Short mmCIF file of C-alpha atoms in Angstrom, two decimals:
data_model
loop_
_atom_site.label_atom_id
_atom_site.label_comp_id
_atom_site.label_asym_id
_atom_site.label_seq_id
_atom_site.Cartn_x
_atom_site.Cartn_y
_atom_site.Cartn_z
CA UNK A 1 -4.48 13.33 -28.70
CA UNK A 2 -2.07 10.99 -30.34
CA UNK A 3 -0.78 10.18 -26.72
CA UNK A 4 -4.24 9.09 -25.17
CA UNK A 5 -4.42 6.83 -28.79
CA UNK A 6 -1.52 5.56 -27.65
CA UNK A 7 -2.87 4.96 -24.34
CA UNK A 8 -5.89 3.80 -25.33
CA UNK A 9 -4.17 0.91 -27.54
CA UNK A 10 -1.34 -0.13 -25.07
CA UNK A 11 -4.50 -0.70 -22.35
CA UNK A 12 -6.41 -2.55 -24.72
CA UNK A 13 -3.91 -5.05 -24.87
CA UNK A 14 -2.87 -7.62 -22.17
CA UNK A 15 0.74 -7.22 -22.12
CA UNK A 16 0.73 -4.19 -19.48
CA UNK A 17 -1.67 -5.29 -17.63
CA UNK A 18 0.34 -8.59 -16.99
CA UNK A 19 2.70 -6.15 -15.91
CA UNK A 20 0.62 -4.55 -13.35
CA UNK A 21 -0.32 -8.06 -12.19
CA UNK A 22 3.35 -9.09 -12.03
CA UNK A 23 4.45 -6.34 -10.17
CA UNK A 24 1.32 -5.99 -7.73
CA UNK A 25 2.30 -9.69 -6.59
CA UNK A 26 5.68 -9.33 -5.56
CA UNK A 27 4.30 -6.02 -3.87
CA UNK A 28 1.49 -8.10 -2.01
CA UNK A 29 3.04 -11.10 -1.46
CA UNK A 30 6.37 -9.36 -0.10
CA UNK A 31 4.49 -6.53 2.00
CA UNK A 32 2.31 -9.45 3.74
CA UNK A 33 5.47 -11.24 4.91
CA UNK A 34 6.70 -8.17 6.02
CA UNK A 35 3.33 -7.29 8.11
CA UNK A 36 3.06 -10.68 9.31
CA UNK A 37 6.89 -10.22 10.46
CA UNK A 38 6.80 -6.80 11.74
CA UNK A 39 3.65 -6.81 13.01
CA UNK A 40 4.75 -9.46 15.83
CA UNK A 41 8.55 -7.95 15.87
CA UNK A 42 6.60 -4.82 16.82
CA UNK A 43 3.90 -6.46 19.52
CA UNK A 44 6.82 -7.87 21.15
CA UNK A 45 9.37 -4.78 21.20
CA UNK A 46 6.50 -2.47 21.76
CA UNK A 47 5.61 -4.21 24.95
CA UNK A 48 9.20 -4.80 26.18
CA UNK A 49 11.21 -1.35 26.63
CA UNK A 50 14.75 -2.94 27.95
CA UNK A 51 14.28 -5.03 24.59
CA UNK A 52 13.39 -2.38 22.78
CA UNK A 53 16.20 -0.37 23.75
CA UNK A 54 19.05 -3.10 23.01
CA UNK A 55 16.96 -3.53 19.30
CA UNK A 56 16.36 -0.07 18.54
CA UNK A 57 19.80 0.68 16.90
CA UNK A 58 20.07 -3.20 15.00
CA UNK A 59 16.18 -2.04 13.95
CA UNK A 60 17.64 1.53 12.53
CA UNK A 61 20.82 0.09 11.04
CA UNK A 62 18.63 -2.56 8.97
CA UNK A 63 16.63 0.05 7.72
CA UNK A 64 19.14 2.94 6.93
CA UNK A 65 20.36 0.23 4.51
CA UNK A 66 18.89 1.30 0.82
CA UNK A 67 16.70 -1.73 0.07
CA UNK A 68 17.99 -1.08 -3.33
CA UNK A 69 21.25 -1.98 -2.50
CA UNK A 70 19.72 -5.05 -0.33
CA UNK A 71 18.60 -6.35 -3.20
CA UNK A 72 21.97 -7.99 -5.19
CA UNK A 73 22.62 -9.35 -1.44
CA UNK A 74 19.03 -11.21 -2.38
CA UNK A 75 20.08 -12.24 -5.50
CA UNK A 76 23.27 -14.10 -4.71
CA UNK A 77 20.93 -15.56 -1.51
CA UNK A 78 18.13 -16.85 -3.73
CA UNK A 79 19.73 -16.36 -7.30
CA UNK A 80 18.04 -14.59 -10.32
CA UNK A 81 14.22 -16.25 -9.13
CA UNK A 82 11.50 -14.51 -7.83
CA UNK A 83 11.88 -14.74 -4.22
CA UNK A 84 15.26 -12.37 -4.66
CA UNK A 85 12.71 -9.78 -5.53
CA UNK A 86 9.92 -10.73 -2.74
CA UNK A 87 12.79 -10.48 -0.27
CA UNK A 88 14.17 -7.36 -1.16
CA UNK A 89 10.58 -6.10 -0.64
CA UNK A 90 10.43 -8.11 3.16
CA UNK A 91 13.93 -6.89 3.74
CA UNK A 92 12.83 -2.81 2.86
CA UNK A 93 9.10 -2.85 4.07
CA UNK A 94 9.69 -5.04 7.37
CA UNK A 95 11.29 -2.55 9.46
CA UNK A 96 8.09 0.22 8.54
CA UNK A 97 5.58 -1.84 10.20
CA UNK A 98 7.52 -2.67 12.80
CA UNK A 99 8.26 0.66 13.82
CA UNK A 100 4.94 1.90 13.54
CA UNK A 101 3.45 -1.15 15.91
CA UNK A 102 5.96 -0.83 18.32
CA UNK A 103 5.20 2.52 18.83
CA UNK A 104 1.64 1.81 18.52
CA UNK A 105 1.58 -0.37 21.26
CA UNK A 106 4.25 1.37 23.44
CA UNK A 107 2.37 4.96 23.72
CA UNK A 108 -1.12 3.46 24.13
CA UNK A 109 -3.13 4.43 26.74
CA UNK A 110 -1.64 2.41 29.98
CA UNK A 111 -5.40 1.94 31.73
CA UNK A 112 -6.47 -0.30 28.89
CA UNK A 113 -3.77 -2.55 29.91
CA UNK A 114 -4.63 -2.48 33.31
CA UNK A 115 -8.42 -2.56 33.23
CA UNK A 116 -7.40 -5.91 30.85
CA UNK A 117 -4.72 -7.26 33.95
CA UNK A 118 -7.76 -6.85 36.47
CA UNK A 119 -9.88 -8.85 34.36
CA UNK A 120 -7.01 -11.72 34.22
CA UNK A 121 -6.25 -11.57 31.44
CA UNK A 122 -2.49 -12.38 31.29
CA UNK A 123 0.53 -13.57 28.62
CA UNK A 124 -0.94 -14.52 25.17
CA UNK A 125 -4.52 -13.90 26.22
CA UNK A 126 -3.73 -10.75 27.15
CA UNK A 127 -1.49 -9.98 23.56
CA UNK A 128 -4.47 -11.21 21.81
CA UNK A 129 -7.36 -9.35 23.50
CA UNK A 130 -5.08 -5.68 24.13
CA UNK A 131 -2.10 -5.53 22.32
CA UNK A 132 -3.28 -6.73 19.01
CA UNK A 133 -5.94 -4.17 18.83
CA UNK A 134 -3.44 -1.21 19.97
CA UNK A 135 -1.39 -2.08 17.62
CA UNK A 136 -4.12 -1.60 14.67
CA UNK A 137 -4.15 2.01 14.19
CA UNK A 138 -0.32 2.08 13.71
CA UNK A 139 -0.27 -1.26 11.85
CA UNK A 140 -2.58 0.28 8.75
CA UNK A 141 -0.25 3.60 8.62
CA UNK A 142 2.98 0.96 8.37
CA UNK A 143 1.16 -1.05 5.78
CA UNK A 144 0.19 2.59 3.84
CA UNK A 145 3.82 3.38 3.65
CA UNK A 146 5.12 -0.23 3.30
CA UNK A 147 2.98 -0.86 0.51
CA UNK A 148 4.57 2.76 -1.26
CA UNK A 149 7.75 1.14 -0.69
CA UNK A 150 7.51 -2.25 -1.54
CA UNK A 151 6.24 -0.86 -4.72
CA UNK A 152 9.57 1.42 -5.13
CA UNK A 153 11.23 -1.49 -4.59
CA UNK A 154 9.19 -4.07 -6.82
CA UNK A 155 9.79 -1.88 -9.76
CA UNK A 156 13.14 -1.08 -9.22
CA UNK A 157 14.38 -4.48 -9.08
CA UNK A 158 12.42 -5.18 -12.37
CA UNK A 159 14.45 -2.65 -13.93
CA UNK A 160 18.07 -3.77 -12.38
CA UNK A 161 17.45 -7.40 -13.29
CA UNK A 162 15.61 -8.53 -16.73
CA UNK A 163 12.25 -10.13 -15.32
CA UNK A 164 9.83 -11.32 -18.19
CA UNK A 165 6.76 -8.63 -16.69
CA UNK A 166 6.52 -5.67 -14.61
CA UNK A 167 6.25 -1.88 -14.54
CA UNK A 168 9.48 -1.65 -14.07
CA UNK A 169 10.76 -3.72 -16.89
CA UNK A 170 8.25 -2.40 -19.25
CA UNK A 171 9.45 1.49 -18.05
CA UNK A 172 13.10 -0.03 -19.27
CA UNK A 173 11.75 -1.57 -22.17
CA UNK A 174 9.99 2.10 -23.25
CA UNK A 175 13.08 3.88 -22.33
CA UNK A 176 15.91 1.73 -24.80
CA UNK A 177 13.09 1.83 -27.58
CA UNK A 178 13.02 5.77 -26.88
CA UNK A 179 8.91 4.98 -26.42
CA UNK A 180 8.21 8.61 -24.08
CA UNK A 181 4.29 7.71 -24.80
CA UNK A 182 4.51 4.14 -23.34
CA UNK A 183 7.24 5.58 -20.49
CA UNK A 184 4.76 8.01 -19.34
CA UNK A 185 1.68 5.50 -19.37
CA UNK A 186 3.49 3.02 -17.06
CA UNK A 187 4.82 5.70 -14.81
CA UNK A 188 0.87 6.28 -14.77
CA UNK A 189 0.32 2.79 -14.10
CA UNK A 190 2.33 2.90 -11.25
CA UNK A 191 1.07 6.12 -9.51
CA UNK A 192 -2.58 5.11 -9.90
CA UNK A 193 -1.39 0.84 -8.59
CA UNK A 194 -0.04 2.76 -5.44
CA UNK A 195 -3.07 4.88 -4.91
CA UNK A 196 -5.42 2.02 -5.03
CA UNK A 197 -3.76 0.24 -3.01
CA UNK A 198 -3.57 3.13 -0.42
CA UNK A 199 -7.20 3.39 -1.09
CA UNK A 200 -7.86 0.27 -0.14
CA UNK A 201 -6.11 -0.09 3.21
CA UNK A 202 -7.66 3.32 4.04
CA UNK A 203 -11.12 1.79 3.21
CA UNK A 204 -10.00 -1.40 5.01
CA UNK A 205 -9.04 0.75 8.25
CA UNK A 206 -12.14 2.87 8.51
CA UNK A 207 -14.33 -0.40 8.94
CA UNK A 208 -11.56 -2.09 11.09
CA UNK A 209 -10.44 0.72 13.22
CA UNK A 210 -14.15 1.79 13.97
CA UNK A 211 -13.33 3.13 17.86
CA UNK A 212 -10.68 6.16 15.74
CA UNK A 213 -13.47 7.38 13.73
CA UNK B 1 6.97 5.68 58.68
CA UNK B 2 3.52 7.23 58.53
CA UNK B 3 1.46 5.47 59.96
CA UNK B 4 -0.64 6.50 63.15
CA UNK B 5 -0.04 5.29 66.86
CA UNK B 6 -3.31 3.68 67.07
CA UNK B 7 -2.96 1.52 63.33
CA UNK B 8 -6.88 0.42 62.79
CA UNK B 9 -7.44 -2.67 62.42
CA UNK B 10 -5.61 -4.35 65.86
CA UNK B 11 -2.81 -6.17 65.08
CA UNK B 12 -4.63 -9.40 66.24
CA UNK B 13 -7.37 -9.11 63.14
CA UNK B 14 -5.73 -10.49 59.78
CA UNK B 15 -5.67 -7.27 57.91
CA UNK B 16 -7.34 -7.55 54.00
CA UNK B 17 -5.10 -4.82 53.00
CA UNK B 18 -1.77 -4.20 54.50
CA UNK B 19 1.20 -1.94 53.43
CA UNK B 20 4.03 -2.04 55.31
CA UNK B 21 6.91 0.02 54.86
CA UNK B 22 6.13 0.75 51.29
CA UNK B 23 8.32 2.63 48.75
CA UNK B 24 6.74 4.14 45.94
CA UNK B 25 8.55 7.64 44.58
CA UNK B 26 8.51 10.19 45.26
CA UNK B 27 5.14 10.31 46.98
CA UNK B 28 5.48 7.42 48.92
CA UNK B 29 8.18 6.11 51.37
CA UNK B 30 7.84 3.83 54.52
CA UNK B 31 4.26 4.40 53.88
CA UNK B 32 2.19 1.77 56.21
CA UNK B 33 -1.94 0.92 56.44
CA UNK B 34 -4.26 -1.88 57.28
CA UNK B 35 -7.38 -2.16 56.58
CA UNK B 36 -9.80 -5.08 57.96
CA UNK B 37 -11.64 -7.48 55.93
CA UNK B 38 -15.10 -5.72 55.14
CA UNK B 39 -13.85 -2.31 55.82
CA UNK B 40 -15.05 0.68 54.01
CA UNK B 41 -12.33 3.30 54.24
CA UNK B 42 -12.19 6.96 52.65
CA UNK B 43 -8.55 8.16 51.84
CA UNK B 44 -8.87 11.95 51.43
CA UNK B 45 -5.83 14.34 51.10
CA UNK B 46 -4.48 16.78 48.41
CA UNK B 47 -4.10 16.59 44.63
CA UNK B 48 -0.38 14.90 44.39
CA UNK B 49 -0.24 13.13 47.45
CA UNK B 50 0.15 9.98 46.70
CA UNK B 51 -3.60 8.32 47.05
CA UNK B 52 -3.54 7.00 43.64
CA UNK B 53 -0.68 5.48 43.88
CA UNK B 54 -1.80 4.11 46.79
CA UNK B 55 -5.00 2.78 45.46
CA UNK B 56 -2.99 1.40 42.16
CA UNK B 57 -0.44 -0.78 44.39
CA UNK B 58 -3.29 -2.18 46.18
CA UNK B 59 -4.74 -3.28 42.32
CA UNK B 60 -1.03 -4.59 42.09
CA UNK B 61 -1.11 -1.89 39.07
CA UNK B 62 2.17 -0.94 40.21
CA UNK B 63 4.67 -2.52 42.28
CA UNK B 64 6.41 -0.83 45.19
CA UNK B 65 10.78 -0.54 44.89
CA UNK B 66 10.71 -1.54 48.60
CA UNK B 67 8.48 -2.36 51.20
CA UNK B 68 5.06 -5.18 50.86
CA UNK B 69 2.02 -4.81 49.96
CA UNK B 70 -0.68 -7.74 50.77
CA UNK B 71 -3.87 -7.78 49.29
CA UNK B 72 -6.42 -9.33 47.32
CA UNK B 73 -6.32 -10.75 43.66
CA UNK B 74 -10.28 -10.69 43.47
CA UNK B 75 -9.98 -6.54 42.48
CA UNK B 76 -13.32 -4.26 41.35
CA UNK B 77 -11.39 -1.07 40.23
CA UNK B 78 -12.66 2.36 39.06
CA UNK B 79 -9.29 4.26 37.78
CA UNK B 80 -9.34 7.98 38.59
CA UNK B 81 -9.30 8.12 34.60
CA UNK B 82 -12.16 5.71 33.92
CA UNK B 83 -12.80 6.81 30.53
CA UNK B 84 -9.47 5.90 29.18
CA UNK B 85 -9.86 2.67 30.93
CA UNK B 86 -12.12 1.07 28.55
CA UNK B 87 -11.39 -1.24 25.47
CA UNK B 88 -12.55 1.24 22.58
CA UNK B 89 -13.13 -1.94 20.48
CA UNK B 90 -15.51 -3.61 22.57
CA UNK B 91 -19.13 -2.86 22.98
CA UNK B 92 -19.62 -1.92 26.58
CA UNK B 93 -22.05 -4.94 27.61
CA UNK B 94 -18.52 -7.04 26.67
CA UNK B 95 -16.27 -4.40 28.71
CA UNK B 96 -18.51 -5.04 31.80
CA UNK B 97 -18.24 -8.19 31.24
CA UNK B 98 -14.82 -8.68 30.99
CA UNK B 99 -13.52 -10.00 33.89
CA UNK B 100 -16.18 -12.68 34.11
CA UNK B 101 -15.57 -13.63 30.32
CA UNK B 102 -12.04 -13.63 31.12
CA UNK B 103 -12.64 -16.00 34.14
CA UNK B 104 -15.11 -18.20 32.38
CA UNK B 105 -17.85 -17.20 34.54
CA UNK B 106 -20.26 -15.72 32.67
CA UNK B 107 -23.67 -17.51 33.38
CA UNK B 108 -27.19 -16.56 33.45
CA UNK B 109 -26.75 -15.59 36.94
CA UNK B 110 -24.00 -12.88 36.39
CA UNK B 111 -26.12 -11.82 33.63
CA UNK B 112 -28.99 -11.49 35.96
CA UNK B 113 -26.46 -9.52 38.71
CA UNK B 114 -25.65 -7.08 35.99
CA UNK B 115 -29.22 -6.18 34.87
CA UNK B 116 -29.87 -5.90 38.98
CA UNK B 117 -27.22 -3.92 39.03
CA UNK B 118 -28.02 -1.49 36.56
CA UNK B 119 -31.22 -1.05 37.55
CA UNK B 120 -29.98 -0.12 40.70
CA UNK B 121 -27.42 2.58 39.11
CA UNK B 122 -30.24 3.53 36.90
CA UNK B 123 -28.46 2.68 33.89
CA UNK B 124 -30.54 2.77 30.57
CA UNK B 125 -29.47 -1.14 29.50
CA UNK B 126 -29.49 0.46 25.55
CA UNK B 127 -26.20 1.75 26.58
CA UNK B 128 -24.71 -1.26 26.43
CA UNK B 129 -24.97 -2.26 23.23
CA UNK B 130 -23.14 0.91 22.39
CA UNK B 131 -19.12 1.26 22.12
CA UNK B 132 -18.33 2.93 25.57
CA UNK B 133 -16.53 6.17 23.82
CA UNK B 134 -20.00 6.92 22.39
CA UNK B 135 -21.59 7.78 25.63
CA UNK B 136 -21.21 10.52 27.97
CA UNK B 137 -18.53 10.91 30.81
CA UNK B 138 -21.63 10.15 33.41
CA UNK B 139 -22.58 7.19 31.36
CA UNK B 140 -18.68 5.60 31.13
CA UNK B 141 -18.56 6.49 35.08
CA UNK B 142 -21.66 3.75 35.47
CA UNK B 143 -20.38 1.64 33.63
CA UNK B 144 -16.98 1.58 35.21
CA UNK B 145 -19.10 1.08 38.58
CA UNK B 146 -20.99 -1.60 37.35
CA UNK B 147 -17.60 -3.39 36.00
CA UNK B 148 -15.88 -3.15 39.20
CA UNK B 149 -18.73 -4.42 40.95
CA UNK B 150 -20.59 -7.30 39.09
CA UNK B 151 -17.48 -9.94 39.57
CA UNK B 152 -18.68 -9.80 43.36
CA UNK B 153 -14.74 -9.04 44.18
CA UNK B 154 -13.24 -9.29 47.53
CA UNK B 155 -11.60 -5.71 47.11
CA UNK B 156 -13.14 -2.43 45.87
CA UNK B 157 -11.08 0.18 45.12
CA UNK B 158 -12.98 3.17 43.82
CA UNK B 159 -10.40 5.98 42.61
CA UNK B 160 -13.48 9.07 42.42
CA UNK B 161 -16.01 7.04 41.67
CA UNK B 162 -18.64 9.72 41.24
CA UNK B 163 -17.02 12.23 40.17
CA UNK B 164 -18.93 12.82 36.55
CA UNK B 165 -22.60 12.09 38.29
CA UNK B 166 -25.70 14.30 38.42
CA UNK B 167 -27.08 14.11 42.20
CA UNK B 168 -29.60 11.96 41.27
CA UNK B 169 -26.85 9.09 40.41
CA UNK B 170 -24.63 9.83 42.61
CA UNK B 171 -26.95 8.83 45.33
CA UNK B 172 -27.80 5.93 43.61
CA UNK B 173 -24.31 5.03 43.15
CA UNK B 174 -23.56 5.36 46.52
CA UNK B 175 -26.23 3.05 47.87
CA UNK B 176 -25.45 0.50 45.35
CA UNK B 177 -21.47 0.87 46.54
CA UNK B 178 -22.21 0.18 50.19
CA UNK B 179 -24.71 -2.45 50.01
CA UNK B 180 -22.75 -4.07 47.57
CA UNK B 181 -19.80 -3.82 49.93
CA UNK B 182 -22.18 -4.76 52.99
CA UNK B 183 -24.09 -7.85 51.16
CA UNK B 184 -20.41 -9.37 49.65
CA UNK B 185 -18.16 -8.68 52.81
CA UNK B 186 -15.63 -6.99 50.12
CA UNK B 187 -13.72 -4.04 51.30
CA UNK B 188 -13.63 -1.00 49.88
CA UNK B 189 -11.23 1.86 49.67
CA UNK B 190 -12.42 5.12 48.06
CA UNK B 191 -10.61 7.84 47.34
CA UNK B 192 -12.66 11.36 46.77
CA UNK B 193 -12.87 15.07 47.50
CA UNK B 194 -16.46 14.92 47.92
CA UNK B 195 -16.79 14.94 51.80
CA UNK B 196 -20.55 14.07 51.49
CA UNK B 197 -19.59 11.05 49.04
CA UNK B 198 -17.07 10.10 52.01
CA UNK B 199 -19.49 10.72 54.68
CA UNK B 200 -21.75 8.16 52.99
CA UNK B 201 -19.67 5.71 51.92
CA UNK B 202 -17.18 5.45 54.43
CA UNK B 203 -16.41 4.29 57.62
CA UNK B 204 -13.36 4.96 58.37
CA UNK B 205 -11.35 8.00 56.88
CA UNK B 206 -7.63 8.31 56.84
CA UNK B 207 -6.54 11.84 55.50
CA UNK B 208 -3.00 11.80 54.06
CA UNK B 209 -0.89 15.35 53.79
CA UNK B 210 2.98 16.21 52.53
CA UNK B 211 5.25 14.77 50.40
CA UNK B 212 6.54 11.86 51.40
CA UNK B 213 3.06 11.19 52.27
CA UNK B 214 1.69 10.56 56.00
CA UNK B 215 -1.21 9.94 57.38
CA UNK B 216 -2.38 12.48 59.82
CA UNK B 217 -5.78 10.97 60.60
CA UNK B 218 -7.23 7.71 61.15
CA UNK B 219 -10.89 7.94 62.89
CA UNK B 220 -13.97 6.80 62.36
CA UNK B 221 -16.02 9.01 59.89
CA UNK B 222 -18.47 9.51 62.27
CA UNK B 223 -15.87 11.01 64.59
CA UNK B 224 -15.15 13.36 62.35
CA UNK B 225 -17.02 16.72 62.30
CA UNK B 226 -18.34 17.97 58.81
CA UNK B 227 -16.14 21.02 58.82
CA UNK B 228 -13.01 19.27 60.53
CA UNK B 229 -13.61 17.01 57.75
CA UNK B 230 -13.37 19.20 54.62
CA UNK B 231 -9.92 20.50 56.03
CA UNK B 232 -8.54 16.96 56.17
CA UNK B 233 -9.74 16.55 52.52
CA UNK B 234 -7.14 19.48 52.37
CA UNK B 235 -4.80 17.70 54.27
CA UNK B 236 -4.53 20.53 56.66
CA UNK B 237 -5.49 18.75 59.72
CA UNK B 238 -2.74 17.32 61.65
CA UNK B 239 -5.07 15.38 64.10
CA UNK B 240 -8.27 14.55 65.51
#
C-alpha cells in the first residue's frame, strides 16, 4: 500500500510527467525522421534488386552497430544538445523501417504492378499510386518496432548523459537516491509510454490498412 | 523456330502482333507469330507451355533476352491471376477506371461505356462501390473484363478470361468480348482450355505443344473439328 501512496503522490505532481513528455519527444520527433528516411530508403531499394544487393550489407553493418554506442559518436557531432539524442534515435530506428519497406515492397504481389504499368502509370506516378501503398503494411510493423527502440534508446541516452527531464534520468535520479518505489514507477512509466504508443499505430493501421483486415 | 510453313497473316499485311525469333526461358526460344490487325486468335496448349508468357510479352509485362516483339501500347489485359491483379486499396469503380484516370480520359462518355458495359456483362453496378477483394472470384473476373475492355484498346489479351463464370456469364462475357473486338477493330488473343469458349471467341486457333514451345497448328477455328480440337488444347495434335 505504501508503494501505490507513493505512486499516487509522484503522479500527482508534474515533475514525471514532464519526464514522460521529454522523453516521448525525442522518441517522436527522432522515429518520424527515421520513417520519413527509411520509408523512401526502403521504396527505392525495395523496387531496385541490383541496388538492393550492393546496399544490403552497408544497410546490415549500420544496424549491427549498438545505437548505444552510436550515440557518443552523436554527441561529439552535435555536442551535449538535444539533437545528439534525436540522432541517436534516427541513427538506431532508421534502418527498422527501412528493412521492413523494402521488403514490403519487394515481395508484393507482381500483378498489382503490372495491372498499374498497363494503366500508364509510370516513374513517380507509378511510386505514388503502387509502391507507396505496398509499402504500408510493412511500414506500420517498422514503425511498431522503431518506436520500441527509439524508446530504448531515448531513455538510455538520458541516463548516459545528465539531461534536465526524462525517464531515463529520473530512473538514475531514483537509483543514486536508493528511491526502489520511484525506480519501479518510472520503469512503469515506460512500459505503459511504449504500449500506447504501440496501441496507437495498431489503431492507426487498422483504419489505414483497411484492404489486410 | 516454331513457327508454321503457312505463318497467318501473309507477309504483305502489317502484322498487329509479331514475334520473331523470341527468347523467353525456358519455355520459349526462336518462338515466332503474327497476328493481323483485328484478329481474334485462341492459343490453346498444355499447362507449362509457355502461353502466358507469351500473352505477358505481348503486354510488354516481360521482356524477351533475345528476339522482338512488336505490338501495341493501347493493352486491355485479363492476367491468368486476375484476382491478385487488383489494387486492394481502391474501390473497384476506381480500379476499372484506372487506365482512363491514369490517361486523363475519364469523361461522361467513358462513364457511359462502362455502365453499357456492365450491363452487358450483367454486372450488379453496387459492386463497384465495393473494394474488389470483397466480392467473389466471378465478380473480380467481370470486373477484370470490364477493365480491359472500357479503354477501347487496340490489343486484347485475355489470359482465361472466363474461367470463374457461371454459364449464364460466361455467355454474356463472350458476346460482349467479340463485339467489343468486332465494333473497335482491336485484336484479341485469348488463351483458354475451354474449347467451347475458343470456339466462340476465336477465329483463328494456334495450339502450342513441348518445351521449347512450337506451334503445331495454325487453322482457322472453323477448320478445326470439335474433337480434333480438344486434343490440340492437349497439345497432342501435331497437325491439321
Amino acid at each position: 500500500m505504501g508503494w501505490l501512496r507513493t505512486c499516487a503522490l509522484e503522479l500527482a505532481r508534474p515533475l514525471l510527467w514532464l519526464d514522460v513528455g521529454a522523453t516521448l519527444a525525442r522518441v517522436l520527433v527522432g522515429v518520424a525522421l527515421a520513417t520519413a528516411l527509411g520509408w523512401v530508403l526502403g521504396l527505392a531499394l525495395g523496387r531496385n534488386a541490383r541496388l538492393w544487393r550492393v546496399a544490403e550489407p552497408l544497410v546490415d553493418f549500420l544496424r549491427a552497430i549498438p545505437p548505444v554506442l552510436a550515440f557518443p559518436v552523436c554527441l561529439v557531432l552535435f555536442g551535449y544538445t538535444e539533437q545528439a539524442r534525436v540522432a541517436a534515435i534516427v541513427f538506431g530506428t532508421t534502418g527498422i523501417v527501412l528493412l521492413h519497406v523494402a521488403n514490403g515492397v519487394a515481395r508484393a504481389p507482381s500483378a498489382r504492378r503490372d495491372t498499374a504499368r498497363l494503366a500508364g502509370l509510370r516513374g513517380l506516378a507509378l511510386v505514388w499510386r503502387v509502391d507507396v501503398f505496398e509499402a504500408l503494411p510493412a511500414l506500420f510493423l517498422g514503425l511498431r518496432l522503431a518506436l520500441t527502440a527509439g524508446l530504448v534508446i531515448a531513455v538510455v541516452s538520458e541516463m548516459l548523459v545528465g539531461a534536465e527531464h526524462g525517464l531515463g534520468a529520473r530512473a538514475l535520479d531514483a537509483l543514486i537516491a536508493y528511491r526502489s518505489d520511484l525506480l519501479g514507477l518510472v520503469v512503469l512509466l515506460a512500459g505503459g509510454t511504449g504500449f500506447a504508443l504501440s496501441a496507437l499505430v495498431a489503431a492507426v493501421e487498422r483504419r489505414v490498412v483497411h484492404w489486410q483486415r | 523456330m516454331s513457327s508454321p510453313a503457312d505463318p497467318r497473316p501473309p507477309a504483305a499485311v502489317e502484322p498487329a502482333v509479331e514475334l520473331g525469333d523470341v527468347h523467353a526461358a525456358p519455355c520459349l526460344l526462336g518462338f515466332a507469330l503474327r497476328v493481323a490487325e483485328g484478329e481474334r486468335v485462341a492459343l490453346v496448349g498444355p499447362n507449362g507451355v509457355g502461353k502466358t508468357t507469351l500473352l505477358r510479352l505481348v503486354a510488354k509485362l516481360l521482356r524477351p533476352a533475345r528476339g522482338e516483339v512488336r505490338a501495341s501500347d493501347s493493352v486491355g489485359y485479363v492476367p491468368q491471376d486476375y484476382r491478385a491483379s487488383f489494387l486492394p486499396w481502391l474501390r473497384a469503380d476506381r480500379n476499372v477506371l484506372l487506365a482512363l484516370e491514369a490517361r486523363g480520359a475519364l469523361d461522361a462518355a467513358a462513364r457511359a461505356r462502362l455502365d453499357a458495359l456492365l450491363d452487358a456483362l450483367g454486372v450488379d453496378r453496387a459492386s463497384l462501390a465495393k473494394y474488389p477483394q470483397t466480392l467473389s472470384g466471378g465478380q473480380q473476373q467481370l470486373l477484370a473484363l470490364a477493365r480491359a475492355l472500357v479503354g477501347r484498346p487496340r490489343l486484347l489479351l485475355l489470359d482465361e478470361p472466363f474461367s470463374a463464370l457461371d454459364a449464364a456469364h460466361r455467355a454474356l462475357a463472350r458476346t460482349v468480348v467479340v463485339e467489343a473486338s468486332r465494333q473497335t477493330g482491336a485484336t484479341l488473343l485469348l488463351v483458354s482450355h475451354d474449347l467451347e469458349d475458343v470456339a466462340a471467341v476465336a477465329e483463328r486457333v494456334v495450339a502450342l505443344d513441348g518445351r521449347p514451345a512450337r506451334i503445331t497448328t495454325d487453322a482457322p477455328t472453323a477448320s478445326v473439328a470439335t474433337a480434333p480440337l480438344a486434343r490440340l488444347a492437349a497439345g497432342s495434335l501435331e497437325e491439321t
